[in-house]
XYZ file of N, CA and C in Angstrom:
867
model
N 70.647 121.195 100.273
C 71.852 120.433 100.293
C 72.878 121.031 101.381
N 74.315 120.367 101.719
C 75.330 120.707 102.434
C 76.407 120.976 101.338
N 76.918 121.740 101.170
C 78.048 121.841 100.168
C 79.677 121.699 101.468
N 80.657 121.169 101.176
C 81.479 120.638 102.192
C 83.006 120.815 101.318
N 83.953 121.217 101.735
C 85.240 121.522 101.631
C 86.493 120.751 102.858
N 87.363 120.430 102.459
C 88.182 119.867 103.518
C 89.921 120.540 103.018
N 90.451 121.188 103.869
C 91.896 121.589 103.864
C 92.221 121.453 104.563
N 93.994 121.517 104.362
C 94.683 121.946 105.257
C 96.313 122.702 104.973
N 96.732 122.741 106.472
C 98.069 123.536 105.761
C 98.166 125.072 106.021
N 99.171 125.392 105.187
C 99.011 127.017 105.646
C 99.262 127.411 103.780
N 99.531 126.316 103.239
C 99.687 126.819 101.367
C 98.392 127.970 101.312
N 98.762 129.217 100.854
C 97.991 129.764 100.579
C 97.087 129.624 98.834
N 97.431 128.593 98.361
C 97.071 128.811 97.088
C 95.688 127.695 97.105
N 95.957 126.829 97.987
C 95.180 125.974 98.263
C 93.466 126.892 98.802
N 93.721 127.751 99.989
C 93.196 128.462 100.477
C 92.312 129.109 99.444
N 93.027 129.841 98.680
C 92.623 130.789 97.428
C 91.468 130.207 97.144
N 92.196 129.001 96.122
C 91.328 127.985 95.159
C 90.315 127.729 96.307
N 90.030 127.117 97.610
C 88.661 126.708 97.643
C 87.777 128.487 98.033
N 88.492 129.303 98.728
C 87.531 130.514 98.623
C 86.876 131.244 97.205
N 87.622 130.686 96.309
C 87.267 130.995 94.904
C 85.810 130.058 94.535
N 85.912 128.776 94.600
C 85.231 127.512 95.122
C 83.673 128.104 95.844
N 83.923 128.023 96.796
C 82.742 128.840 97.706
C 82.208 130.134 97.415
N 82.697 130.601 96.744
C 82.227 132.141 95.974
C 81.378 131.642 94.859
N 81.655 130.747 94.340
C 80.823 130.098 92.879
C 79.471 129.215 93.486
N 79.513 128.872 94.805
C 78.015 128.097 95.128
C 77.412 129.363 96.361
N 78.188 130.338 96.472
C 77.250 130.830 97.241
C 75.892 132.069 96.334
N 76.937 132.391 95.345
C 76.098 132.992 93.915
C 74.605 132.504 93.249
N 74.333 131.156 93.635
C 73.617 130.302 93.396
C 72.924 129.358 95.123
N 73.258 129.906 95.865
C 72.342 129.300 97.373
C 71.354 129.614 97.090
N 70.232 129.124 97.458
C 68.974 129.487 97.828
C 68.895 128.885 99.514
N 67.728 129.006 99.956
C 67.394 129.128 101.773
C 67.234 127.721 101.420
N 68.161 127.289 102.872
C 68.487 125.863 102.980
C 69.037 125.274 102.311
N 69.845 125.854 102.068
C 71.589 125.593 101.527
C 73.041 126.014 102.490
N 73.159 125.264 102.683
C 74.840 125.632 103.358
C 76.031 125.168 103.091
N 77.351 126.183 103.449
C 78.634 126.168 102.902
C 79.108 125.276 104.165
N 80.204 124.131 104.106
C 80.538 124.289 105.448
C 82.443 123.683 105.205
N 82.876 124.176 105.834
C 84.793 124.203 105.679
C 85.357 123.644 106.531
N 85.554 122.496 106.457
C 86.051 121.530 107.615
C 87.617 122.079 107.328
N 88.838 122.782 108.129
C 90.109 122.612 108.188
C 91.050 123.146 109.202
N 92.107 122.857 109.143
C 93.091 122.763 109.873
C 93.913 124.396 110.143
N 93.172 125.533 109.173
C 93.502 126.494 108.935
C 92.510 127.423 109.003
N 91.636 127.920 110.250
C 90.377 128.812 110.165
C 90.757 130.035 109.984
N 92.107 130.431 110.058
C 92.243 131.584 109.803
C 91.865 132.055 108.629
N 91.710 131.713 107.035
C 92.385 131.789 106.238
C 90.894 132.140 105.697
N 89.409 131.783 106.473
C 88.170 131.994 106.047
C 87.436 132.481 106.889
N 88.517 133.710 108.014
C 87.699 134.814 108.478
C 86.173 135.706 107.800
N 86.612 135.238 106.405
C 85.931 136.669 106.046
C 84.792 135.918 105.691
N 84.613 134.664 104.916
C 83.861 133.729 104.763
C 82.822 133.853 106.326
N 83.404 133.678 107.220
C 82.608 133.165 108.192
C 80.709 134.148 108.469
N 80.516 134.750 108.091
C 79.461 135.576 107.974
C 78.197 134.836 106.918
N 79.079 133.866 106.171
C 78.247 133.366 105.228
C 78.557 131.961 104.881
N 79.369 131.349 105.661
C 79.976 130.093 105.459
C 80.123 129.498 106.903
N 79.925 127.814 107.287
C 80.161 127.268 108.747
C 81.389 126.769 108.473
N 82.849 127.682 108.976
C 83.979 126.729 109.032
C 84.066 126.027 110.714
N 84.649 124.855 110.275
C 84.670 123.851 110.997
C 86.405 123.989 111.956
N 87.198 124.381 112.956
C 88.205 123.877 112.708
C 88.545 122.506 113.317
N 89.374 122.128 113.053
C 90.126 120.916 113.239
C 91.801 120.850 113.061
N 92.098 119.899 114.222
C 93.436 119.733 114.847
C 94.528 118.590 113.589
N 95.757 118.670 113.365
C 96.297 118.022 112.252
C 96.014 116.588 113.652
N 95.864 116.407 114.221
C 95.689 114.886 115.139
C 94.462 114.257 115.091
N 93.699 115.030 114.442
C 91.988 114.800 114.046
C 91.884 114.452 112.819
N 93.345 115.188 111.716
C 93.657 114.963 110.336
C 94.234 113.582 110.448
N 95.393 113.383 111.200
C 95.642 111.684 111.591
C 95.379 110.247 111.785
N 94.072 110.751 112.961
C 93.113 109.998 113.100
C 92.353 109.331 112.120
N 91.642 110.323 111.196
C 90.984 110.008 110.225
C 91.906 109.152 109.056
N 92.966 109.464 108.826
C 93.888 108.695 108.452
C 94.038 107.129 108.348
N 93.487 106.846 109.709
C 93.559 105.142 110.157
C 94.689 104.832 110.437
N 94.017 103.000 110.557
C 95.398 102.062 110.751
C 96.842 102.433 109.518
N 96.556 102.433 108.671
C 97.374 102.530 107.371
C 98.127 103.870 107.056
N 97.549 104.722 107.758
C 98.094 106.692 107.772
C 97.927 106.440 106.101
N 96.975 106.811 105.605
C 96.822 106.979 104.189
C 96.319 108.400 104.049
N 96.520 109.387 103.387
C 96.192 110.926 104.147
C 94.931 110.935 103.226
N 94.628 110.371 101.959
C 93.422 110.775 101.740
C 92.304 109.937 102.534
N 92.721 109.043 102.840
C 91.312 108.434 103.955
C 90.742 109.440 104.448
N 91.128 110.339 104.828
C 90.818 111.652 105.602
C 89.535 112.567 104.519
N 89.586 112.262 103.407
C 88.649 112.772 102.745
C 87.069 111.985 103.300
N 87.343 110.857 103.145
C 85.943 110.115 103.516
C 85.695 110.180 104.637
N 86.663 109.991 105.419
C 86.232 110.697 107.216
C 85.301 111.949 107.024
N 85.961 112.925 106.518
C 85.301 114.262 106.458
C 83.967 114.622 106.474
N 83.827 113.566 104.549
C 82.535 113.454 104.311
C 81.453 113.015 105.553
N 82.126 111.647 105.917
C 81.657 111.091 107.136
C 81.097 111.623 108.395
N 81.918 112.996 108.797
C 81.853 114.221 109.623
C 80.617 114.671 109.368
N 80.837 115.617 107.988
C 80.100 116.482 108.015
C 78.303 115.498 108.054
N 78.519 114.627 106.912
C 77.434 114.403 107.322
C 76.328 113.508 107.866
N 77.377 113.147 109.112
C 76.367 112.773 110.430
C 75.969 114.328 110.917
N 76.441 115.484 110.997
C 76.322 116.533 111.002
C 74.853 117.125 111.324
N 74.627 117.106 109.448
C 73.959 117.305 109.131
C 72.871 115.795 108.111
N 72.415 115.014 109.036
C 71.932 113.749 108.745
C 70.683 113.802 107.308
N 70.120 114.744 107.399
C 69.085 115.180 106.756
C 69.358 115.897 104.878
N 70.541 116.096 105.059
C 70.554 116.626 104.076
C 71.120 115.846 102.762
N 70.650 116.160 101.365
C 71.890 115.252 100.540
C 73.419 116.851 100.732
N 74.154 115.754 100.310
C 75.850 116.095 100.566
C 76.618 116.297 99.392
N 77.520 117.174 99.600
C 78.231 117.541 97.929
C 79.853 118.110 99.036
N 80.565 116.954 98.275
C 81.687 117.439 98.931
C 82.452 118.055 97.806
N 83.231 119.104 97.376
C 84.168 119.352 96.115
C 85.935 120.113 96.638
N 86.980 119.435 95.783
C 88.086 119.654 96.067
C 88.291 120.941 96.147
N 89.264 121.832 96.642
C 89.532 123.104 96.469
C 89.738 123.814 94.714
N 89.769 122.959 93.888
C 90.139 123.060 92.954
C 89.208 122.872 91.737
N 88.008 123.249 92.145
C 86.701 123.603 91.303
C 85.903 124.665 91.567
N 85.202 125.116 90.413
C 84.085 126.154 90.446
C 83.118 125.873 89.703
N 81.875 126.256 90.433
C 80.316 125.942 89.810
C 80.195 126.739 88.521
N 79.682 126.334 87.412
C 80.030 126.798 86.063
C 78.144 126.739 85.443
N 77.548 125.762 86.106
C 76.024 125.428 85.415
C 75.403 125.266 86.644
N 74.007 125.151 86.582
C 73.161 125.558 87.286
C 73.139 124.957 89.022
N 73.014 124.611 89.956
C 73.296 124.335 91.600
C 72.270 123.677 91.370
N 70.674 124.009 90.523
C 69.664 123.023 90.991
C 69.640 121.874 89.862
N 70.486 121.608 88.723
C 70.782 120.499 88.343
C 71.161 119.407 89.655
N 72.824 120.062 90.468
C 72.862 118.976 91.039
C 71.738 118.749 92.044
N 70.988 119.620 92.530
C 70.111 119.095 94.004
C 69.000 118.031 93.431
N 69.081 118.264 92.142
C 67.807 117.681 91.487
C 68.484 115.865 91.257
N 69.824 115.902 90.564
C 69.963 114.476 90.501
C 69.981 113.766 91.711
N 70.373 114.517 92.775
C 70.315 114.012 93.958
C 69.388 113.580 94.905
N 67.975 114.326 94.343
C 66.916 114.576 94.771
C 66.012 113.113 94.407
N 66.971 112.861 92.959
C 66.276 111.629 92.124
C 67.045 110.424 92.672
N 67.943 110.541 93.299
C 68.255 109.298 93.844
C 69.627 109.090 93.262
N 70.647 110.041 92.884
C 71.714 109.328 91.811
C 72.743 110.438 92.975
N 74.045 109.273 93.163
C 75.105 109.461 93.605
C 75.925 110.720 92.065
N 76.606 111.614 92.438
C 77.546 112.541 91.792
C 79.211 112.298 91.972
N 79.906 112.314 90.454
C 81.390 112.496 90.767
C 81.934 113.426 89.819
N 82.557 113.495 89.570
C 83.653 114.935 88.382
C 83.341 113.694 87.350
N 84.210 112.800 86.848
C 84.331 112.481 85.713
C 84.630 111.256 85.496
N 83.908 110.452 84.602
C 84.165 108.717 84.465
C 85.709 108.656 83.625
N 86.352 108.106 84.372
C 88.194 108.103 83.828
C 88.511 106.724 83.245
N 87.143 105.893 83.086
C 87.304 104.575 82.168
C 87.344 103.093 83.968
N 87.749 102.567 83.656
C 88.679 100.896 84.275
C 89.760 101.199 84.606
N 90.314 100.591 85.525
C 91.528 101.000 85.968
C 92.656 100.172 84.936
N 91.796 98.861 85.127
C 92.829 97.887 83.961
C 93.140 98.483 82.893
N 92.587 99.987 82.256
C 93.011 100.325 80.572
C 94.003 101.592 81.242
N 94.103 101.946 82.513
C 95.413 102.860 82.607
C 96.338 102.115 83.139
N 97.214 103.279 83.532
C 98.323 103.126 83.387
C 99.067 103.037 84.617
N 100.365 102.752 84.789
C 101.465 103.208 85.985
C 100.821 102.770 87.128
N 100.601 103.367 88.289
C 100.295 103.272 89.282
C 98.563 102.613 89.707
N 97.774 103.502 88.455
C 96.457 103.407 88.962
C 96.212 101.434 88.228
N 96.851 101.572 86.992
C 97.183 100.161 87.180
C 97.668 98.983 87.717
N 98.776 99.202 88.336
C 99.331 98.319 89.693
C 98.190 98.253 90.447
N 97.547 99.282 91.036
C 96.436 99.373 92.024
C 95.529 98.136 91.629
N 95.236 98.139 91.005
C 94.097 97.108 89.980
C 94.538 95.764 89.790
N 96.091 95.864 89.841
C 96.638 94.409 89.648
C 96.628 93.505 90.721
N 96.443 94.514 91.936
C 96.597 93.890 93.512
C 95.140 93.421 93.579
N 94.092 94.329 93.311
C 92.563 94.497 94.002
C 91.522 93.116 93.313
N 92.127 93.136 92.127
C 90.846 92.773 90.758
C 90.136 91.477 91.595
N 89.332 90.910 91.343
C 88.938 89.651 91.773
C 88.564 89.726 93.602
N 89.265 90.671 94.218
C 88.697 90.364 95.745
C 87.464 91.493 96.309
N 87.101 91.062 97.657
C 86.173 91.236 97.909
C 86.645 92.275 98.892
N 85.797 93.261 99.365
C 85.796 94.085 100.176
C 84.165 94.884 100.507
N 83.896 94.296 101.924
C 82.695 95.114 102.138
C 81.818 94.250 101.311
N 82.385 93.216 101.212
C 81.065 92.468 100.472
C 81.121 92.922 98.956
N 81.686 93.649 98.507
C 81.877 93.818 97.043
C 82.845 93.088 96.462
N 82.788 92.464 95.031
C 83.626 91.868 94.435
C 84.214 92.592 93.349
N 85.357 93.143 93.644
C 86.023 94.259 92.526
C 85.785 93.269 90.830
N 85.357 94.308 89.934
C 85.137 93.835 88.658
C 85.188 94.609 87.639
N 84.870 94.439 86.090
C 85.485 94.901 84.833
C 83.944 96.355 84.861
N 83.479 95.924 85.981
C 82.040 96.815 86.041
C 82.104 98.004 87.265
N 83.308 97.933 87.398
C 83.620 99.205 88.456
C 84.692 100.469 88.000
N 84.396 101.178 87.261
C 85.037 102.265 86.814
C 85.824 103.468 87.897
N 86.336 103.675 87.512
C 87.265 104.775 88.292
C 86.929 106.513 87.965
N 85.850 106.837 88.737
C 85.774 108.414 88.725
C 86.591 109.349 89.399
N 86.600 110.274 89.231
C 87.517 111.286 89.454
C 86.763 112.075 90.701
N 87.266 111.839 91.756
C 86.726 112.354 93.100
C 87.190 113.510 93.348
N 86.885 114.924 92.577
C 87.416 115.849 93.164
C 85.758 116.546 93.365
N 84.387 115.625 92.974
C 83.307 116.028 93.610
C 82.711 115.090 93.996
N 81.947 114.523 94.714
C 81.443 113.469 95.611
C 79.935 114.063 95.575
N 78.536 113.822 95.521
C 77.623 114.150 95.937
C 76.881 112.674 96.132
N 76.055 112.656 97.049
C 75.577 111.465 98.204
C 74.160 111.777 98.317
N 73.176 111.487 97.909
C 71.534 111.628 98.665
C 71.918 111.311 99.620
N 70.917 111.953 100.715
C 70.846 112.028 102.193
C 70.448 110.368 102.827
N 69.480 110.112 101.906
C 69.086 108.376 102.189
C 70.272 107.421 102.410
N 71.240 107.578 101.148
C 72.054 106.725 100.912
C 73.731 106.997 101.416
N 73.656 107.898 102.186
C 74.762 108.441 102.660
C 75.864 107.449 103.377
N 75.142 107.058 104.408
C 75.466 105.753 105.666
C 76.227 104.957 105.269
N 75.214 104.351 104.556
C 75.659 103.176 103.763
C 76.820 103.415 102.909
N 76.849 104.229 101.773
C 77.265 104.904 101.040
C 79.022 104.855 101.570
N 79.145 105.894 102.662
C 80.492 105.875 103.282
C 81.048 104.979 104.212
N 80.217 104.044 104.710
C 80.618 102.727 105.387
C 81.101 101.947 104.380
N 80.666 101.773 103.250
C 81.287 100.645 102.018
C 82.492 101.707 101.925
N 82.275 102.447 101.289
C 83.892 103.533 100.986
C 84.704 102.770 102.121
N 84.709 103.110 103.080
C 85.749 103.107 104.095
C 85.994 101.282 104.253
N 85.430 100.505 104.229
C 85.716 99.048 103.942
C 86.367 98.707 102.564
N 85.898 99.022 101.528
C 86.883 99.249 100.875
C 88.194 99.967 100.738
N 88.076 100.825 100.695
C 89.662 102.130 101.095
C 90.511 100.737 102.033
N 89.849 100.630 103.176
C 90.764 99.507 104.177
C 91.218 98.894 103.692
N 90.841 97.938 103.163
C 90.748 96.610 102.443
C 91.629 96.926 101.571
N 91.832 97.496 100.913
C 92.584 97.594 99.548
C 94.086 98.296 100.530
N 94.084 99.003 101.349
C 95.041 99.522 102.103
C 96.011 97.939 103.016
N 95.205 97.339 103.477
C 95.115 96.296 104.230
C 96.348 95.212 102.982
N 95.469 95.308 101.572
C 96.276 94.093 100.882
C 97.233 94.984 100.146
N 97.745 95.751 100.841
C 99.308 96.837 100.051
C 98.590 97.151 99.036
N 97.491 97.762 98.113
C 97.601 98.067 96.990
C 98.254 99.462 96.784
N 98.770 100.172 95.061
C 98.657 101.110 95.124
C 98.589 101.998 95.927
N 98.662 103.276 96.597
C 97.900 103.966 97.148
C 97.439 105.272 96.556
N 98.274 106.063 95.572
C 97.319 106.677 94.903
C 96.232 107.543 95.182
N 95.552 106.228 94.550
C 94.189 106.838 93.745
C 93.298 105.566 94.773
N 93.554 105.295 95.721
C 92.730 104.275 96.577
C 91.423 104.923 97.191
N 91.747 105.840 98.003
C 90.047 106.739 98.266
C 89.449 106.727 97.212
N 89.517 107.312 96.024
C 89.215 107.589 94.717
C 88.168 106.219 94.284
N 89.022 105.336 94.393
C 88.210 104.127 93.538
C 86.985 103.962 94.879
N 87.588 104.147 95.929
C 86.806 103.753 97.115
C 85.321 104.325 96.356
N 85.384 105.560 96.779
C 84.164 106.547 96.390
C 83.692 105.963 95.344
N 84.122 105.978 94.250
C 83.344 105.287 93.137
C 82.780 103.699 93.010
N 83.278 102.835 93.768
C 83.258 101.708 93.531
C 82.138 101.808 94.679
N 82.012 102.647 96.169
C 80.765 102.410 96.991
C 79.362 103.592 96.123
N 79.551 104.374 95.538
C 78.546 105.250 95.238
C 77.847 104.505 94.087
N 78.601 103.679 93.113
C 77.825 102.592 91.951
C 77.318 101.776 92.757
N 77.321 101.009 93.929
C 77.121 100.170 94.122
C 75.830 100.706 95.126
N 75.687 101.730 95.689
C 74.813 101.878 96.045
C 73.971 102.882 95.720
N 73.958 103.614 94.993
C 73.199 104.601 94.460
C 73.157 104.428 92.636
N 74.068 104.553 91.755
C 74.681 104.799 90.593
C 75.245 106.124 90.476
N 76.069 106.594 89.554
C 76.591 107.737 89.585
C 76.496 108.014 88.049
N 76.592 109.760 88.699
C 76.518 110.901 87.473
C 77.246 111.685 87.407
N 78.161 112.025 86.002
C 79.111 112.893 86.110
C 78.636 114.042 86.331
N 79.695 115.198 86.687
C 79.118 116.688 86.485
C 80.458 117.703 85.670
N 81.042 117.304 85.194
C 81.845 117.933 84.427
C 81.525 118.695 83.709
N 80.049 119.323 83.128
C 79.603 119.915 82.920
C 78.904 120.467 83.435
N 78.639 120.540 85.012
C 78.558 121.914 85.451
C 79.124 122.471 86.260
N 80.084 121.563 86.659
C 81.372 122.381 87.634
C 82.577 121.642 87.244
N 83.005 122.774 87.380
C 84.986 123.041 86.162
C 85.536 122.449 87.072
N 86.532 121.759 87.031
C 87.552 120.728 87.967
C 88.808 121.026 87.200
N 89.597 121.934 87.543
C 90.719 122.765 86.935
C 92.031 122.270 87.618
N 91.899 121.107 87.555
C 93.769 120.715 88.557
C 94.526 120.050 87.655
N 94.343 120.830 86.472
C 95.467 120.433 85.098
C 95.246 121.574 84.465
N 95.152 122.854 85.291
C 94.982 124.353 84.428
C 95.285 125.182 86.016
N 95.573 124.622 87.101
C 95.744 125.376 88.015
C 96.488 127.155 88.065
N 97.556 127.264 86.763
C 98.266 128.644 86.598
C 97.406 129.329 86.689
N 96.628 129.211 85.412
C 95.708 130.015 84.979
C 94.130 130.696 85.794
N 93.665 129.559 86.598
C 92.557 129.851 87.457
C 93.154 130.630 88.882
N 94.565 130.242 89.513
C 94.721 131.055 90.338
C 95.117 132.236 90.338
N 96.085 132.544 88.610
C 95.679 134.064 88.845
C 94.590 134.770 88.530
N 93.341 134.274 88.287
C 92.279 135.074 88.019
C 91.912 135.095 89.678
N 91.824 134.231 90.810
C 91.244 134.137 91.548
C 92.330 135.628 92.382
N 93.618 135.148 92.537
C 94.176 136.363 93.277
C 93.659 137.722 92.913
N 93.317 138.046 91.497
C 93.362 139.231 90.914
C 91.989 139.312 91.737
N 90.785 138.489 91.442
C 89.569 139.234 92.257
C 89.596 139.083 93.674
N 90.106 138.389 94.595
C 90.588 138.663 95.894
C 90.844 139.862 96.370
N 92.295 139.765 95.290
C 93.126 141.129 95.555
C 92.078 142.535 95.058
N 91.099 142.483 94.260
C 90.294 143.697 94.061
C 89.318 143.748 95.237
N 88.851 142.654 95.884
C 88.064 142.692 96.739
C 88.482 143.296 98.299
N 89.493 142.691 98.134
C 90.216 142.882 100.072
C 90.548 144.385 99.754
N 91.046 144.927 98.618
C 91.944 146.342 98.774
C 90.474 146.997 98.903
N 89.732 147.061 98.038
C 88.593 148.035 97.819
C 87.546 147.801 98.768
N 87.792 147.123 99.949
C 86.731 146.886 101.255
C 85.129 146.540 100.188
N 84.942 145.544 99.365
C 84.184 145.483 99.278
C 83.283 144.287 100.144
N 81.634 144.614 99.854
C 80.660 143.593 100.771
C 80.469 142.173 99.893
N 79.840 141.446 100.699
C 80.088 140.126 99.681
C 78.862 140.103 98.811
N 78.161 141.244 98.823
C 77.356 141.297 97.203
C 78.040 141.770 95.686
N 79.552 142.703 96.486
C 80.067 143.429 95.386
C 80.993 142.089 94.842
N 81.794 141.287 95.829
C 82.332 140.320 95.790
C 81.099 139.119 94.793
N 80.151 138.886 94.453
C 79.365 138.332 94.130
C 79.213 138.824 93.020
N 78.987 139.878 92.549
C 78.422 140.936 91.502
C 80.010 140.782 90.483
N 81.516 140.528 90.974
C 82.616 140.589 90.817
C 82.444 138.823 89.896
N 82.255 138.030 91.042
C 82.514 136.823 90.655
C 81.722 136.793 88.948
N 79.987 137.040 89.078
C 79.726 137.046 87.969
C 79.971 137.554 86.632
N 81.051 138.978 86.951
C 81.629 139.417 85.579
C 82.402 139.156 85.342
N 83.267 137.833 85.964
C 84.620 137.489 85.199
C 84.177 136.671 84.256
N 85.137 136.604 83.674
C 84.968 135.566 82.194
C 85.272 134.719 82.432
N 84.826 133.453 83.233
C 85.074 131.865 83.959
C 85.720 130.919 82.501
N 84.675 131.347 81.627
C 84.877 130.393 80.561
C 85.458 130.614 79.405
N 86.584 131.841 79.846
C 87.712 131.980 79.190
C 88.991 130.814 79.151
N 88.424 130.146 80.837
C 89.772 129.568 81.271
C 89.671 128.487 80.692
N 90.997 127.563 80.728
C 90.674 126.492 80.329
C 90.706 125.821 81.421
N 89.736 124.214 81.749
C 89.870 123.584 82.667
C 91.203 122.267 82.525
N 91.645 122.292 81.514
C 92.652 120.945 81.525
C 93.574 121.681 80.235
N 95.123 121.507 80.621
C 96.087 122.327 79.972
C 97.320 121.225 79.711
N 97.790 120.252 78.092
C 98.451 119.744 78.105
C 99.716 120.040 78.812
N 100.859 119.807 79.471
C 101.817 120.304 79.510
C 102.751 119.544 79.591
N 104.148 119.698 79.053
C 105.295 119.025 77.914
C 105.962 118.502 79.315
N 106.140 117.365 79.298
C 107.701 116.952 80.387
C 108.931 117.261 80.045
N 108.880 117.351 78.415
C 110.008 117.452 77.627
C 110.374 119.083 78.198
N 109.678 119.936 77.483
C 109.575 121.379 78.127
C 109.892 121.683 79.595
N 109.277 121.305 80.557
C 109.591 120.960 81.830
C 111.177 120.907 82.042
N 111.294 119.582 81.528
C 113.073 119.065 81.966
C 113.892 120.321 81.148
N 113.412 120.730 79.913
C 114.389 121.758 79.433
C 114.452 122.745 80.089
N 113.543 123.238 80.357
C 113.183 124.587 81.678
C 114.046 124.216 82.830
N 114.312 122.981 83.384
C 115.268 123.046 84.350
C 116.413 123.064 83.899
N 116.983 122.381 83.086
C 118.149 122.044 82.647
C 118.650 124.155 82.313
N 118.112 124.617 81.672
C 118.550 125.931 81.521
C 118.182 126.863 82.423
N 117.914 126.610 83.149
C 117.791 127.467 84.925
C 119.398 127.123 85.659
N 119.520 125.850 85.076
C 120.360 125.461 86.055
C 121.663 126.029 85.296
N 121.836 125.586 83.900
C 123.013 126.076 83.159
C 123.385 127.609 83.210
N 122.021 128.191 83.243
C 122.089 129.521 83.098
C 121.323 130.248 84.465
N 121.832 130.551 85.674
C 121.018 131.169 86.552
C 121.128 132.449 87.361
N 120.313 132.582 87.784
C 120.226 134.005 87.997
C 121.424 134.706 88.761
N 121.928 135.561 88.386
C 123.226 136.095 88.960
C 122.824 137.578 89.569
N 123.954 137.886 90.080
C 124.000 139.442 90.804
C 122.747 140.090 91.667
N 122.510 139.468 92.468
C 120.770 139.211 93.174
C 121.377 140.924 94.343
N 120.586 141.096 94.265
C 120.606 142.645 95.195
C 119.070 142.633 96.189
N 119.576 143.002 97.343
C 118.517 143.187 98.762
C 118.980 144.879 99.257
N 117.425 144.932 99.816
C 117.355 145.805 100.772
C 118.263 145.901 101.612
N 119.211 146.894 102.049
C 120.366 146.670 102.919
C 119.492 147.221 104.716
N 120.284 146.537 105.600
C 119.599 146.797 107.178
C 119.829 148.347 107.273
């Protein structure tokens, strides 16, 4: 199985999250497994270069992957296509940075060996969702893209995890791109188009299995996980730990104590913003030259 990531830019926290996720998979990898990082910032993965394949890409490549309509997340589908073509005989698992393997990797492999595709969580049908997702559905419902007419059977899955069996990869990715580009051409709400394209394409070509019980996708609890990730990385870098040391420390960390979802009140956020504006920090002092 090939496990892959895609990262952009210089924001450290994204690369810290990706490194933590890579470690979680490295703990359970066996012969024949590989980790691939496709990135515009390969310098963040120098420490992983001995156990992961780091593929540098340019900002121009990302722009090309965004396609005619310059949709940022179309690049995710194209990156899956790119790595899939590179390792055509492998089942392929794409992961967002904010994921950690918490269950057995063997379960993921078994599902794909049995011909099932994988995605994070079935969020239900977009007609039952709110705001931007609902607006997308109102534009695309009943329309046909890549030979598929969108209807009530096509639920929205979270695309933080995308697993595709090797035998169906080319067909599924081609269909996902056709769906994505078709919806973009019809000027659908853009925010979740790549997610819905992958959901529909994998449902139609293979059928879908959720991974939420095996892979933690902590998109709504990043503060807690980032703090733990920074702690792990600081300890291993400051002590010149070996990879085996890193893996032991990862295994010894109580990841189950961290929430994967935290509801954060919008009212509380607005009140904090108001308090910061009414009572700004004062008397700041700096080191003098």
